[in-house]
Short mmCIF file of C-alpha atoms in Angstrom, two decimals:
data_model
loop_
_atom_site.label_atom_id
_atom_site.label_comp_id
_atom_site.label_asym_id
_atom_site.label_seq_id
_atom_site.Cartn_x
_atom_site.Cartn_y
_atom_site.Cartn_z
CA MET A 1 -31.65 -18.01 44.60
CA ASN A 2 -30.39 -16.95 41.22
CA TYR A 3 -27.70 -19.39 40.25
CA LYS A 4 -25.09 -19.23 37.56
CA LYS A 5 -22.84 -22.13 36.74
CA ILE A 6 -19.79 -23.34 38.64
CA MET A 7 -16.93 -23.24 36.15
CA THR A 8 -14.70 -26.24 36.74
CA SER A 9 -11.26 -27.12 35.55
CA THR A 10 -8.70 -29.87 35.76
CA ALA A 11 -5.52 -28.51 37.33
CA LEU A 12 -2.44 -29.51 35.37
CA GLY A 13 1.08 -28.61 36.46
CA VAL A 14 3.42 -27.54 33.64
CA THR A 15 7.08 -26.66 34.11
CA LEU A 16 8.60 -25.46 30.86
CA LEU A 17 12.36 -25.50 30.70
CA LEU A 18 13.39 -26.98 27.40
CA ASN A 19 10.52 -29.48 27.44
CA PRO A 20 7.15 -29.04 29.20
CA ILE A 21 6.15 -31.66 31.79
CA MET A 22 2.48 -31.98 32.78
CA ASN A 23 1.06 -33.57 35.94
CA VAL A 24 -2.67 -34.18 36.45
CA ALA A 25 -4.23 -33.18 39.77
CA ALA A 26 -7.75 -32.89 41.19
CA GLU A 27 -10.56 -31.00 39.46
CA THR A 28 -11.37 -27.51 40.63
CA GLY A 29 -14.18 -25.09 39.98
CA THR A 30 -15.13 -21.46 40.47
CA VAL A 31 -18.51 -20.41 41.85
CA ASP A 32 -20.31 -17.95 39.60
CA VAL A 33 -23.58 -16.78 41.20
CA ASN A 34 -25.48 -13.54 41.68
CA THR A 35 -25.92 -14.09 45.41
CA THR A 36 -24.66 -17.27 47.14
CA LEU A 37 -24.59 -20.97 46.35
CA ASN A 38 -26.02 -23.45 48.89
CA VAL A 39 -23.96 -26.44 49.99
CA ARG A 40 -26.00 -29.44 51.28
CA GLU A 41 -25.22 -32.35 53.60
CA THR A 42 -26.48 -34.86 51.03
CA PRO A 43 -27.47 -34.64 47.34
CA THR A 44 -30.91 -33.38 46.21
CA ASP A 45 -32.77 -32.13 49.28
CA GLY A 46 -30.18 -32.57 52.02
CA THR A 47 -29.86 -30.11 54.85
CA ILE A 48 -28.13 -26.86 53.90
CA ILE A 49 -24.85 -26.77 55.81
CA GLY A 50 -23.30 -23.67 54.28
CA SER A 51 -23.04 -21.44 51.27
CA LEU A 52 -20.38 -20.19 48.90
CA GLN A 53 -19.78 -16.64 47.70
CA ASP A 54 -19.40 -15.70 44.03
CA ASN A 55 -15.92 -16.50 42.65
CA SER A 56 -15.15 -18.99 45.44
CA GLU A 57 -12.76 -21.66 44.16
CA VAL A 58 -13.75 -25.19 45.20
CA GLN A 59 -12.29 -28.64 44.79
CA ILE A 60 -14.55 -31.29 43.25
CA LEU A 61 -14.16 -34.55 45.23
CA GLU A 62 -16.96 -36.80 43.92
CA ARG A 63 -19.92 -36.97 41.52
CA GLN A 64 -23.30 -38.65 42.05
CA GLU A 65 -26.39 -38.50 39.82
CA GLY A 66 -26.13 -34.88 38.80
CA TRP A 67 -24.52 -33.67 42.00
CA ALA A 68 -20.93 -32.83 42.89
CA LYS A 69 -19.28 -33.13 46.28
CA VAL A 70 -17.19 -29.97 46.73
CA GLN A 71 -14.71 -28.72 49.30
CA PHE A 72 -14.03 -25.13 50.26
CA GLY A 73 -11.65 -24.85 53.20
CA ASP A 74 -13.22 -26.91 56.00
CA LEU A 75 -16.64 -26.93 54.30
CA ILE A 76 -17.46 -30.15 52.43
CA GLY A 77 -20.90 -30.77 50.88
CA TRP A 78 -22.99 -31.26 47.76
CA SER A 79 -24.05 -28.89 44.95
CA SER A 80 -25.98 -29.64 41.75
CA LEU A 81 -23.95 -30.58 38.66
CA ASN A 82 -26.52 -28.64 36.63
CA PHE A 83 -24.41 -25.62 37.53
CA ILE A 84 -21.05 -27.15 36.70
CA GLU A 85 -19.46 -26.63 33.31
CA GLU A 86 -16.42 -28.80 32.84
CA THR A 87 -13.37 -27.17 31.25
CA GLU A 88 -9.70 -27.94 31.23
CA ASP A 89 -7.10 -25.83 33.04
CA LEU A 90 -3.75 -26.20 31.30
CA GLY A 91 -1.75 -25.50 34.43
CA LYS A 92 1.38 -23.39 34.47
CA VAL A 93 4.37 -22.66 32.27
CA SER A 94 7.67 -21.60 33.81
CA PHE A 95 10.81 -19.94 32.45
CA ASN A 96 14.22 -19.92 34.11
CA LYS A 97 15.67 -17.36 31.67
CA VAL A 98 14.49 -14.11 30.12
CA PHE A 99 11.80 -15.02 27.59
CA ASN A 100 10.13 -13.36 24.62
CA ILE A 101 6.48 -12.25 24.56
CA TYR A 102 4.43 -12.44 21.37
CA GLU A 103 1.12 -10.92 20.30
CA SER A 104 0.11 -14.14 18.54
CA PRO A 105 1.63 -17.63 18.15
CA ASP A 106 4.05 -16.39 15.48
CA THR A 107 7.68 -15.40 16.07
CA SER A 108 7.27 -12.35 13.81
CA THR A 109 4.83 -10.78 16.32
CA LYS A 110 7.25 -10.24 19.19
CA ILE A 111 6.18 -7.32 21.40
CA GLY A 112 8.45 -7.59 24.43
CA ALA A 113 10.43 -9.73 26.85
CA ALA A 114 10.15 -10.61 30.54
CA LYS A 115 12.23 -11.92 33.39
CA PRO A 116 12.00 -15.55 34.64
CA THR A 117 8.59 -16.37 36.13
CA SER A 118 5.78 -18.94 36.28
CA MET A 119 2.35 -18.24 34.75
CA ASP A 120 -1.04 -19.90 34.39
CA VAL A 121 -1.64 -21.28 30.89
CA LEU A 122 -4.81 -19.95 29.26
CA GLU A 123 -4.45 -21.84 25.97
CA GLN A 124 -1.96 -24.17 24.31
CA ARG A 125 -1.14 -24.66 20.62
CA GLY A 126 1.74 -27.09 20.25
CA ASP A 127 4.84 -25.39 21.67
CA TRP A 128 2.96 -22.09 22.12
CA TYR A 129 1.27 -21.04 25.37
CA ARG A 130 -1.15 -18.15 25.88
CA VAL A 131 -0.54 -16.53 29.27
CA HIS A 132 -1.18 -13.27 31.09
CA THR A 133 1.89 -10.99 31.16
CA TYR A 134 2.42 -7.31 31.90
CA LEU A 135 1.40 -6.73 28.26
CA GLY A 136 -1.97 -8.47 28.77
CA ASN A 137 -3.01 -11.85 27.36
CA THR A 138 -0.09 -12.78 25.14
CA TRP A 139 1.86 -15.80 23.83
CA VAL A 140 5.15 -17.43 24.78
CA LYS A 141 7.10 -20.23 23.12
CA LYS A 142 9.07 -22.92 24.88
CA GLU A 143 12.20 -22.45 22.72
CA THR A 144 12.63 -18.95 24.11
CA THR A 145 14.10 -20.45 27.27
CA GLN A 146 17.04 -21.88 25.37
CA TYR A 147 20.26 -20.11 26.32
CA ILE A 148 22.20 -19.11 23.21
CA GLY A 149 25.09 -17.24 24.78
CA GLU A 150 26.54 -13.75 25.00
CA VAL A 151 27.92 -11.27 22.51
CA SER A 152 30.52 -8.68 23.54
CA PHE A 153 31.82 -5.46 22.00
CA SER A 154 35.05 -3.72 22.99
CA GLU A 155 34.29 -0.60 20.91
CA ASN A 156 31.16 1.39 20.07
CA PHE A 157 28.80 -0.68 17.95
CA ASN A 158 25.84 -0.06 15.66
CA ILE A 159 22.27 -1.05 16.56
CA TYR A 160 19.84 -2.18 13.86
CA GLU A 161 16.06 -2.57 13.77
CA SER A 162 16.36 -5.82 11.80
CA PRO A 163 19.26 -8.01 10.57
CA ASP A 164 19.93 -5.63 7.68
CA LYS A 165 22.59 -2.90 7.64
CA SER A 166 20.17 -0.46 6.01
CA THR A 167 18.05 -0.41 9.22
CA LYS A 168 20.56 1.27 11.55
CA ILE A 169 18.78 3.03 14.44
CA GLY A 170 21.55 3.90 16.90
CA VAL A 171 24.97 3.37 18.41
CA ALA A 172 25.98 2.03 21.84
CA LYS A 173 29.10 1.90 23.96
CA PRO A 174 31.09 -1.31 24.66
CA VAL A 175 29.08 -3.90 26.60
CA THR A 176 28.32 -7.63 26.94
CA MET A 177 24.72 -8.78 26.29
CA ASP A 178 22.68 -11.98 26.39
CA VAL A 179 21.70 -13.20 22.93
CA LEU A 180 17.95 -13.62 22.35
CA GLU A 181 18.21 -14.95 18.82
CA GLN A 182 20.93 -15.64 16.28
CA ARG A 183 20.84 -15.55 12.47
CA GLY A 184 24.28 -16.21 11.07
CA ASP A 185 26.50 -13.28 12.06
CA TRP A 186 23.53 -11.29 13.39
CA TYR A 187 22.45 -11.32 17.06
CA LYS A 188 19.20 -10.14 18.59
CA VAL A 189 19.82 -8.50 21.98
CA ASN A 190 18.21 -6.07 24.40
CA THR A 191 19.68 -2.56 24.09
CA TYR A 192 18.58 0.86 25.34
CA LEU A 193 16.40 0.95 22.20
CA GLY A 194 14.66 -2.30 23.18
CA PRO A 195 15.02 -5.66 21.42
CA SER A 196 17.24 -4.94 18.42
CA TRP A 197 19.97 -6.45 16.26
CA VAL A 198 23.77 -6.22 16.20
CA TYR A 199 26.33 -7.63 13.79
CA LYS A 200 29.11 -9.72 15.27
CA GLY A 201 31.76 -8.08 13.09
CA GLN A 202 31.08 -4.72 14.71
CA SER A 203 34.51 -4.59 16.36
CA GLU A 204 35.69 -3.66 12.87
CA GLN A 205 32.75 -1.36 12.48
CA ASP A 206 31.43 0.12 9.25
CA PHE A 207 30.05 3.32 10.79
CA GLU A 208 28.35 5.70 8.41
CA THR A 209 30.35 8.91 8.13
CA ILE A 210 28.38 11.96 9.27
CA ARG A 211 30.93 14.32 7.72
CA ASN A 212 34.69 14.70 7.30
CA GLY A 213 37.04 17.00 9.18
CA THR A 214 40.64 18.03 9.62
CA VAL A 215 42.74 18.17 12.81
CA VAL A 216 43.72 21.78 13.63
CA ALA A 217 45.80 21.13 16.79
CA ASP A 218 49.53 20.37 16.70
CA TYR A 219 48.79 17.11 18.49
CA LEU A 220 45.28 15.86 19.29
CA ASN A 221 44.65 13.22 21.96
CA VAL A 222 42.44 10.29 20.98
CA ARG A 223 40.61 8.75 23.96
CA SER A 224 38.66 5.58 24.70
CA GLU A 225 35.59 7.50 25.98
CA PRO A 226 34.00 10.94 25.37
CA THR A 227 35.52 12.42 28.54
CA LEU A 228 38.89 13.67 29.75
CA ARG A 229 38.89 10.64 32.06
CA GLY A 230 38.97 8.31 29.07
CA SER A 231 42.27 6.51 28.62
CA LEU A 232 44.66 7.90 26.01
CA LYS A 233 44.69 5.62 22.94
CA ASP A 234 46.68 7.66 20.43
CA GLN A 235 47.73 11.10 19.23
CA ILE A 236 47.16 12.47 15.75
CA THR A 237 48.85 15.46 14.17
CA GLU A 238 47.66 18.68 12.57
CA GLY A 239 46.29 18.26 9.07
CA THR A 240 45.12 14.66 9.58
CA THR A 241 41.84 14.03 7.77
CA VAL A 242 39.27 12.18 9.88
CA SER A 243 35.76 10.79 9.43
CA ILE A 244 33.28 11.99 12.07
CA LEU A 245 31.20 8.92 12.92
CA GLN A 246 29.29 10.00 16.01
CA THR A 247 28.86 13.07 18.24
CA GLU A 248 28.29 13.30 21.98
CA GLY A 249 28.28 16.76 23.51
CA VAL A 250 31.61 18.42 22.65
CA TRP A 251 33.16 15.10 21.60
CA TYR A 252 33.49 13.40 18.22
CA TYR A 253 33.92 9.69 17.64
CA ILE A 254 36.26 9.63 14.64
CA GLY A 255 37.86 7.20 12.27
CA TYR A 256 41.32 7.69 10.80
CA GLY A 257 43.16 5.03 8.91
CA SER A 258 42.25 1.74 10.58
CA SER A 259 41.77 3.35 14.04
CA LYS A 260 38.88 4.94 15.90
CA GLY A 261 38.40 6.93 19.09
CA TRP A 262 37.05 10.04 20.79
CA VAL A 263 38.48 13.55 20.32
CA HIS A 264 37.40 17.03 21.44
CA SER A 265 35.41 18.80 18.73
CA ASP A 266 37.18 22.14 19.26
CA TYR A 267 40.24 20.74 17.48
CA ILE A 268 38.46 19.44 14.38
CA SER A 269 37.64 21.70 11.43
CA ASN A 270 34.52 20.34 9.71
CA GLU A 271 33.92 20.23 6.02
CA SER A 272 31.20 22.68 5.09
CA THR A 273 27.78 21.06 5.36
CA GLN A 274 24.48 22.37 4.06
CA GLY A 275 21.43 22.52 6.29
CA MET A 276 17.96 23.96 6.70
CA ILE A 277 16.31 25.74 9.65
CA THR A 278 13.43 23.75 11.16
CA ALA A 279 12.33 26.20 13.89
CA ASP A 280 9.71 28.90 13.26
CA VAL A 281 12.38 31.48 14.07
CA LEU A 282 15.95 30.58 15.04
CA ASN A 283 18.21 32.85 17.09
CA ILE A 284 21.69 33.51 15.70
CA ARG A 285 24.20 34.29 18.45
CA SER A 286 27.59 35.96 18.62
CA ALA A 287 29.01 32.89 20.39
CA PRO A 288 27.54 29.61 21.73
CA GLY A 289 24.96 30.56 24.36
CA GLU A 290 25.75 34.30 24.13
CA SER A 291 23.66 37.28 23.03
CA VAL A 292 21.30 37.12 20.04
CA LYS A 293 22.54 39.06 17.01
CA ASP A 294 20.00 37.98 14.39
CA GLN A 295 17.00 35.74 13.72
CA ILE A 296 16.29 33.62 10.65
CA PRO A 297 12.97 31.99 9.67
CA TYR A 298 11.92 28.43 9.03
CA GLY A 299 13.25 26.97 5.78
CA THR A 300 16.34 29.20 5.52
CA LYS A 301 19.23 27.37 3.86
CA VAL A 302 22.53 27.67 5.75
CA MET A 303 26.12 26.52 5.35
CA ILE A 304 27.61 24.89 8.46
CA THR A 305 31.36 25.42 8.74
CA LYS A 306 32.16 24.22 12.27
CA TYR A 307 30.64 22.78 15.44
CA SER A 308 31.14 23.27 19.16
CA GLY A 309 29.17 20.76 21.17
CA GLU A 310 25.47 21.44 20.48
CA TRP A 311 26.22 24.62 18.53
CA ALA A 312 26.97 25.13 14.84
CA TYR A 313 28.60 28.09 13.12
CA VAL A 314 26.45 28.92 10.11
CA SER A 315 26.58 31.33 7.21
CA TYR A 316 23.50 32.53 5.35
CA GLU A 317 22.62 35.33 2.95
CA GLY A 318 25.85 37.24 3.65
CA SER A 319 25.66 36.86 7.47
CA GLU A 320 27.03 34.34 9.94
CA GLY A 321 26.87 33.29 13.59
CA TRP A 322 26.19 30.48 16.05
CA ALA A 323 22.91 28.51 16.15
CA HIS A 324 21.69 25.53 18.16
CA THR A 325 21.92 22.26 16.23
CA ASP A 326 18.51 21.06 17.51
CA TYR A 327 16.91 23.38 14.96
CA ILE A 328 19.14 22.68 11.97
CA GLN A 329 18.58 19.68 9.73
CA GLU A 330 21.80 18.70 7.97
CA THR A 331 21.67 17.72 4.33
CA SER A 332 24.38 17.15 1.76
CA ASN A 333 22.60 19.12 -0.97
CA GLY A 334 20.20 21.43 0.83
CA GLN A 335 17.26 19.18 -0.04
CA LEU A 336 16.10 17.54 3.19
CA LEU A 337 13.88 14.99 1.49
CA GLU A 338 15.94 14.30 -1.60
CA GLY A 339 15.25 10.77 -2.83
CA LYS A 340 12.17 10.25 -0.63
CA ARG A 341 8.96 9.12 -2.35
CA ILE A 342 5.72 10.02 -0.58
CA ILE A 343 2.13 9.05 -1.41
CA LEU A 344 -0.45 11.69 -0.42
CA ASP A 345 -4.03 10.49 -0.35
CA PRO A 346 -6.71 13.23 -0.34
CA GLY A 347 -9.60 11.26 1.18
CA HIS A 348 -12.96 10.73 -0.58
CA GLY A 349 -13.65 12.46 -3.95
CA GLY A 350 -16.05 12.00 -6.87
CA TYR A 351 -19.40 10.61 -5.79
CA ASP A 352 -18.05 10.30 -2.21
CA ASN A 353 -18.13 13.83 -0.79
CA GLY A 354 -17.07 12.78 2.69
CA ALA A 355 -18.30 14.88 5.61
CA LEU A 356 -20.51 17.95 5.19
CA ALA A 357 -19.46 20.85 7.40
CA ILE A 358 -21.67 22.58 9.96
CA ASP A 359 -22.14 25.49 7.50
CA ASP A 360 -23.97 23.05 5.17
CA LYS A 361 -21.74 23.94 2.21
CA THR A 362 -18.09 23.04 2.88
CA GLN A 363 -17.32 19.51 1.67
CA GLU A 364 -14.61 17.36 3.21
CA GLU A 365 -13.38 16.12 -0.19
CA ASP A 366 -12.45 19.70 -1.14
CA ILE A 367 -10.63 20.38 2.13
CA ASN A 368 -8.68 17.13 1.79
CA LEU A 369 -7.53 17.97 -1.73
CA GLU A 370 -6.68 21.58 -0.87
CA TYR A 371 -4.49 20.59 2.09
CA SER A 372 -2.89 17.72 0.14
CA LYS A 373 -1.86 20.02 -2.72
CA GLU A 374 -0.35 22.54 -0.29
CA LEU A 375 1.50 19.69 1.39
CA GLN A 376 2.68 18.36 -1.98
CA GLN A 377 4.14 21.75 -2.89
CA GLU A 378 6.01 22.05 0.41
CA LEU A 379 7.40 18.49 0.28
CA GLU A 380 8.53 18.86 -3.33
CA SER A 381 10.35 22.08 -2.41
CA MET A 382 12.46 19.92 -0.09
CA GLY A 383 13.34 17.43 -2.78
CA ALA A 384 10.69 14.75 -2.21
CA THR A 385 8.87 13.01 -5.02
CA VAL A 386 5.16 13.26 -4.20
CA ILE A 387 2.40 11.22 -5.80
CA LEU A 388 -1.25 12.14 -5.20
CA THR A 389 -3.82 9.33 -5.25
CA ARG A 390 -6.17 11.88 -6.82
CA ASP A 391 -5.55 15.43 -8.03
CA SER A 392 -9.14 16.29 -8.97
CA ASP A 393 -12.71 15.55 -7.89
CA VAL A 394 -12.67 11.82 -8.72
CA TYR A 395 -13.13 8.72 -6.60
CA VAL A 396 -10.35 6.14 -6.25
CA GLU A 397 -11.00 2.76 -4.61
CA LEU A 398 -9.37 2.36 -1.21
CA ASP A 399 -7.36 -0.70 -2.22
CA ASP A 400 -6.10 1.13 -5.32
CA ARG A 401 -4.95 4.02 -3.13
CA ALA A 402 -3.02 1.70 -0.82
CA ALA A 403 -1.55 -0.23 -3.78
CA MET A 404 0.09 2.95 -5.12
CA SER A 405 2.72 2.68 -2.38
CA GLU A 406 4.13 -0.50 -3.88
CA GLU A 407 3.53 0.65 -7.44
CA HIS A 408 5.63 3.79 -6.93
CA ASN A 409 8.17 2.27 -4.51
CA ALA A 410 7.13 4.82 -1.88
CA ASP A 411 8.75 5.39 1.51
CA ILE A 412 5.59 6.51 3.36
CA PHE A 413 1.84 6.97 2.81
CA LEU A 414 -0.31 9.77 4.29
CA SER A 415 -4.10 9.92 3.97
CA ILE A 416 -5.57 13.39 4.59
CA HIS A 417 -9.12 13.78 5.99
CA ALA A 418 -11.35 16.10 8.00
CA ASN A 419 -13.82 14.79 10.57
CA THR A 420 -17.41 15.30 11.68
CA ILE A 421 -19.54 14.18 14.63
CA ALA A 422 -23.05 14.85 15.97
CA ASP A 423 -21.63 16.57 19.06
CA ALA A 424 -20.62 20.01 17.73
CA SER A 425 -18.48 20.69 20.81
CA VAL A 426 -15.88 18.09 19.82
CA SER A 427 -12.82 19.60 18.15
CA GLY A 428 -9.17 18.98 17.41
CA SER A 429 -6.94 16.85 15.20
CA GLU A 430 -6.66 13.06 15.20
CA LEU A 431 -4.08 10.69 13.78
CA PHE A 432 -4.50 6.97 13.15
CA TYR A 433 -2.12 4.16 12.28
CA ASN A 434 -2.37 0.37 12.26
CA THR A 435 -0.33 -2.06 14.39
CA THR A 436 -2.55 -5.14 14.71
CA PRO A 437 -4.35 -7.52 12.32
CA CYS A 438 -8.05 -6.93 11.83
CA ASP A 439 -10.57 -9.49 13.13
CA ILE A 440 -11.59 -11.86 10.33
CA GLN A 441 -14.99 -12.26 12.00
CA GLU A 442 -15.76 -8.68 10.97
CA ASP A 443 -17.38 -8.35 7.54
CA TRP A 444 -14.96 -5.60 6.46
CA CYS A 445 -11.85 -7.62 7.34
CA ASP A 446 -10.70 -9.79 4.46
CA GLU A 447 -7.88 -11.99 5.72
CA GLY A 448 -6.80 -10.55 9.05
CA GLU A 449 -4.42 -8.15 7.30
CA GLN A 450 -2.34 -5.43 8.96
CA ASN A 451 0.18 -2.84 7.83
CA ASP A 452 3.52 -4.35 6.80
CA TYR A 453 5.43 -1.91 9.04
CA PRO A 454 3.55 -1.42 12.33
CA GLU A 455 6.53 -0.12 14.31
CA LYS A 456 7.64 2.30 11.59
CA SER A 457 4.02 3.43 11.19
CA LYS A 458 4.02 4.18 14.90
CA ASP A 459 7.31 6.11 14.55
CA LEU A 460 5.88 8.11 11.65
CA ALA A 461 2.66 8.78 13.55
CA THR A 462 4.35 9.97 16.75
CA SER A 463 6.80 12.16 14.81
CA ILE A 464 3.97 13.87 12.92
CA TRP A 465 1.66 14.07 15.93
CA SER A 466 4.23 15.85 18.07
CA GLU A 467 4.28 18.63 15.46
CA ILE A 468 0.61 19.00 14.41
CA LYS A 469 -1.30 18.49 17.66
CA GLY A 470 -0.78 22.09 18.75
CA VAL A 471 -2.29 23.69 15.64
CA PHE A 472 -5.99 22.81 16.04
CA GLY A 473 -5.58 21.07 19.40
CA GLU A 474 -6.07 17.39 20.26
CA SER A 475 -9.42 15.62 19.89
CA PRO A 476 -10.55 13.23 22.65
CA ARG A 477 -9.12 10.31 20.66
CA GLY A 478 -5.90 12.09 19.69
CA ILE A 479 -3.39 9.59 18.29
CA ASP A 480 -4.52 5.97 18.02
CA GLY A 481 -2.69 2.88 16.72
CA SER A 482 -5.48 0.36 17.41
CA ASN A 483 -7.73 1.14 14.44
CA HIS A 484 -7.95 -0.76 11.14
CA TYR A 485 -8.63 1.84 8.44
CA ARG A 486 -8.27 0.08 5.13
CA VAL A 487 -5.69 2.38 3.52
CA ASN A 488 -3.46 1.85 6.56
CA ARG A 489 -3.82 -1.89 7.11
CA LYS A 490 -3.61 -2.69 3.39
CA ASN A 491 -0.45 -0.64 2.91
CA THR A 492 3.01 -1.97 2.16
CA VAL A 493 4.84 1.04 3.66
CA PRO A 494 4.59 2.99 6.93
CA SER A 495 1.19 4.66 6.77
CA VAL A 496 -0.95 7.15 8.74
CA LEU A 497 -4.40 8.69 8.36
CA ILE A 498 -4.69 12.29 9.55
CA GLU A 499 -7.96 14.01 10.54
CA ILE A 500 -7.14 17.73 10.32
CA GLY A 501 -10.03 18.80 12.55
CA PHE A 502 -13.82 18.64 12.95
CA LEU A 503 -15.95 20.28 10.25
CA SER A 504 -18.85 19.90 12.68
CA ASN A 505 -17.22 22.39 15.06
CA TRP A 506 -17.51 26.10 14.16
CA SER A 507 -14.09 27.00 15.56
CA ASP A 508 -12.31 24.12 13.80
CA LEU A 509 -14.10 24.90 10.53
CA SER A 510 -13.06 28.56 10.70
CA ASN A 511 -9.45 27.66 11.46
CA ILE A 512 -9.29 24.94 8.80
CA LYS A 513 -10.37 27.46 6.16
CA ASP A 514 -8.00 30.16 7.48
CA GLU A 515 -4.85 30.54 5.36
CA ALA A 516 -2.54 31.19 8.32
CA HIS A 517 -3.73 28.07 10.17
CA LYS A 518 -3.47 25.99 7.00
CA GLU A 519 0.09 27.18 6.41
CA LYS A 520 1.02 26.40 10.02
CA PHE A 521 -0.56 22.92 9.90
CA VAL A 522 1.17 22.03 6.62
CA LYS A 523 4.53 23.35 7.82
CA ASN A 524 4.31 21.42 11.09
CA LEU A 525 3.25 18.26 9.28
CA VAL A 526 6.28 18.59 7.01
CA ASN A 527 8.50 19.01 10.09
CA GLY A 528 7.11 15.75 11.44
CA ILE A 529 7.92 13.99 8.17
CA VAL A 530 11.45 15.43 8.08
CA ASN A 531 12.03 14.39 11.69
CA TYR A 532 10.83 10.86 10.89
CA PHE A 533 13.36 10.46 8.09
#
């Protein structure tokens, strides 16, 4: 018989409301054998009266000179203590309210929330408990059960990523929500965007104005909701200047004086707004949804003079017509990335050539720099300030590359690479970002560092990936947020590392060196950046 050890534990009952209470019970153990474990009538060489299968959970009743008396259902007998390793089971932790889930015992690592439940405790550190949730082995804290209260809004309210008005991520309709956390006038709540923040003064909301407009109807009804069924709140007269705060279909949420409400967009004349076409080719129509009268290419600057639902009336190069707003990026000055500072990092360089292509002559360092310079030119044409970590064949230390983000007060960091692998059949682009600390037991990990903005890095990565993955195709790994590349994890801004394609694959190599494919890849990458901002 090939035995493994019986893992034992002391069952402790923990109910965590506002204070955990622990109760000691009998010891238990789990059989861990390759075949079966014999149970004897008496210790040592007693008659075998039964056996236990692998993973059977037993109760330990008594100990005697290296043997343990165990019980499994109706079977009671003796097994050798040589195969018993004593450990402590920390019991259970229970919540009677929605509770937060954390990646580590640190309130800054929140990754989700769950409904009331009871769970086995895997580890305890003070008020923190490691448990198994739907997100895997994670941490909970006993204070999360404390009920703070509710926060209610009677008008549309802003949603923020953090308790800072510069982090606005959305708007929601009136509702009452349970408060997860409170910091002064800020409340953390669950919204349709997940755990996020609201400001308690939102009933007197400081919405950001999208654009201004003028009422063109004799009398325009202002409603409580974006529908004809919404109750009538007010009427405003022709010529009234309004601030357009939000759009939903053919409705505008407007502000005028000290009042706000919903009006039909057909009766608001918009101030002219500049924009840029983000589709490869955009159809211009004679009326919303009607026949196509013209087509304009990516990058065309347009002037938007009015809106009708999801359609905008645009003028361009002496022509005009209706275009779908999904493919027009509004901008106040025609420069989509005005004021944005971007670090571009052409990987490798100098003595570090990077990968050698399958043709035995193309060097990765040259591809990285070539694509980065093309990308720099395109981004600068849209108003961005672009800083290259290297602009020639020199090597820059990885930490120095990452440090340039803080040095130049950058908004994002992109590292450009091309890949190689022994299997020449592997092809496609890859994109990596960092969301977790590295393991300090690894030689290359200094202090368990991770990117300062894991969620925004993920947003940047997914925005770019949705645009570039169709150019050279997706590699088997595709997009991955679990890696710990140094320029990502050491960065102080949202950061991604892009592998254009595989130099070890003949098709990828040919496409990477092809001007049309390069132009397409760069243009799509820029679209991803624009969409992120």
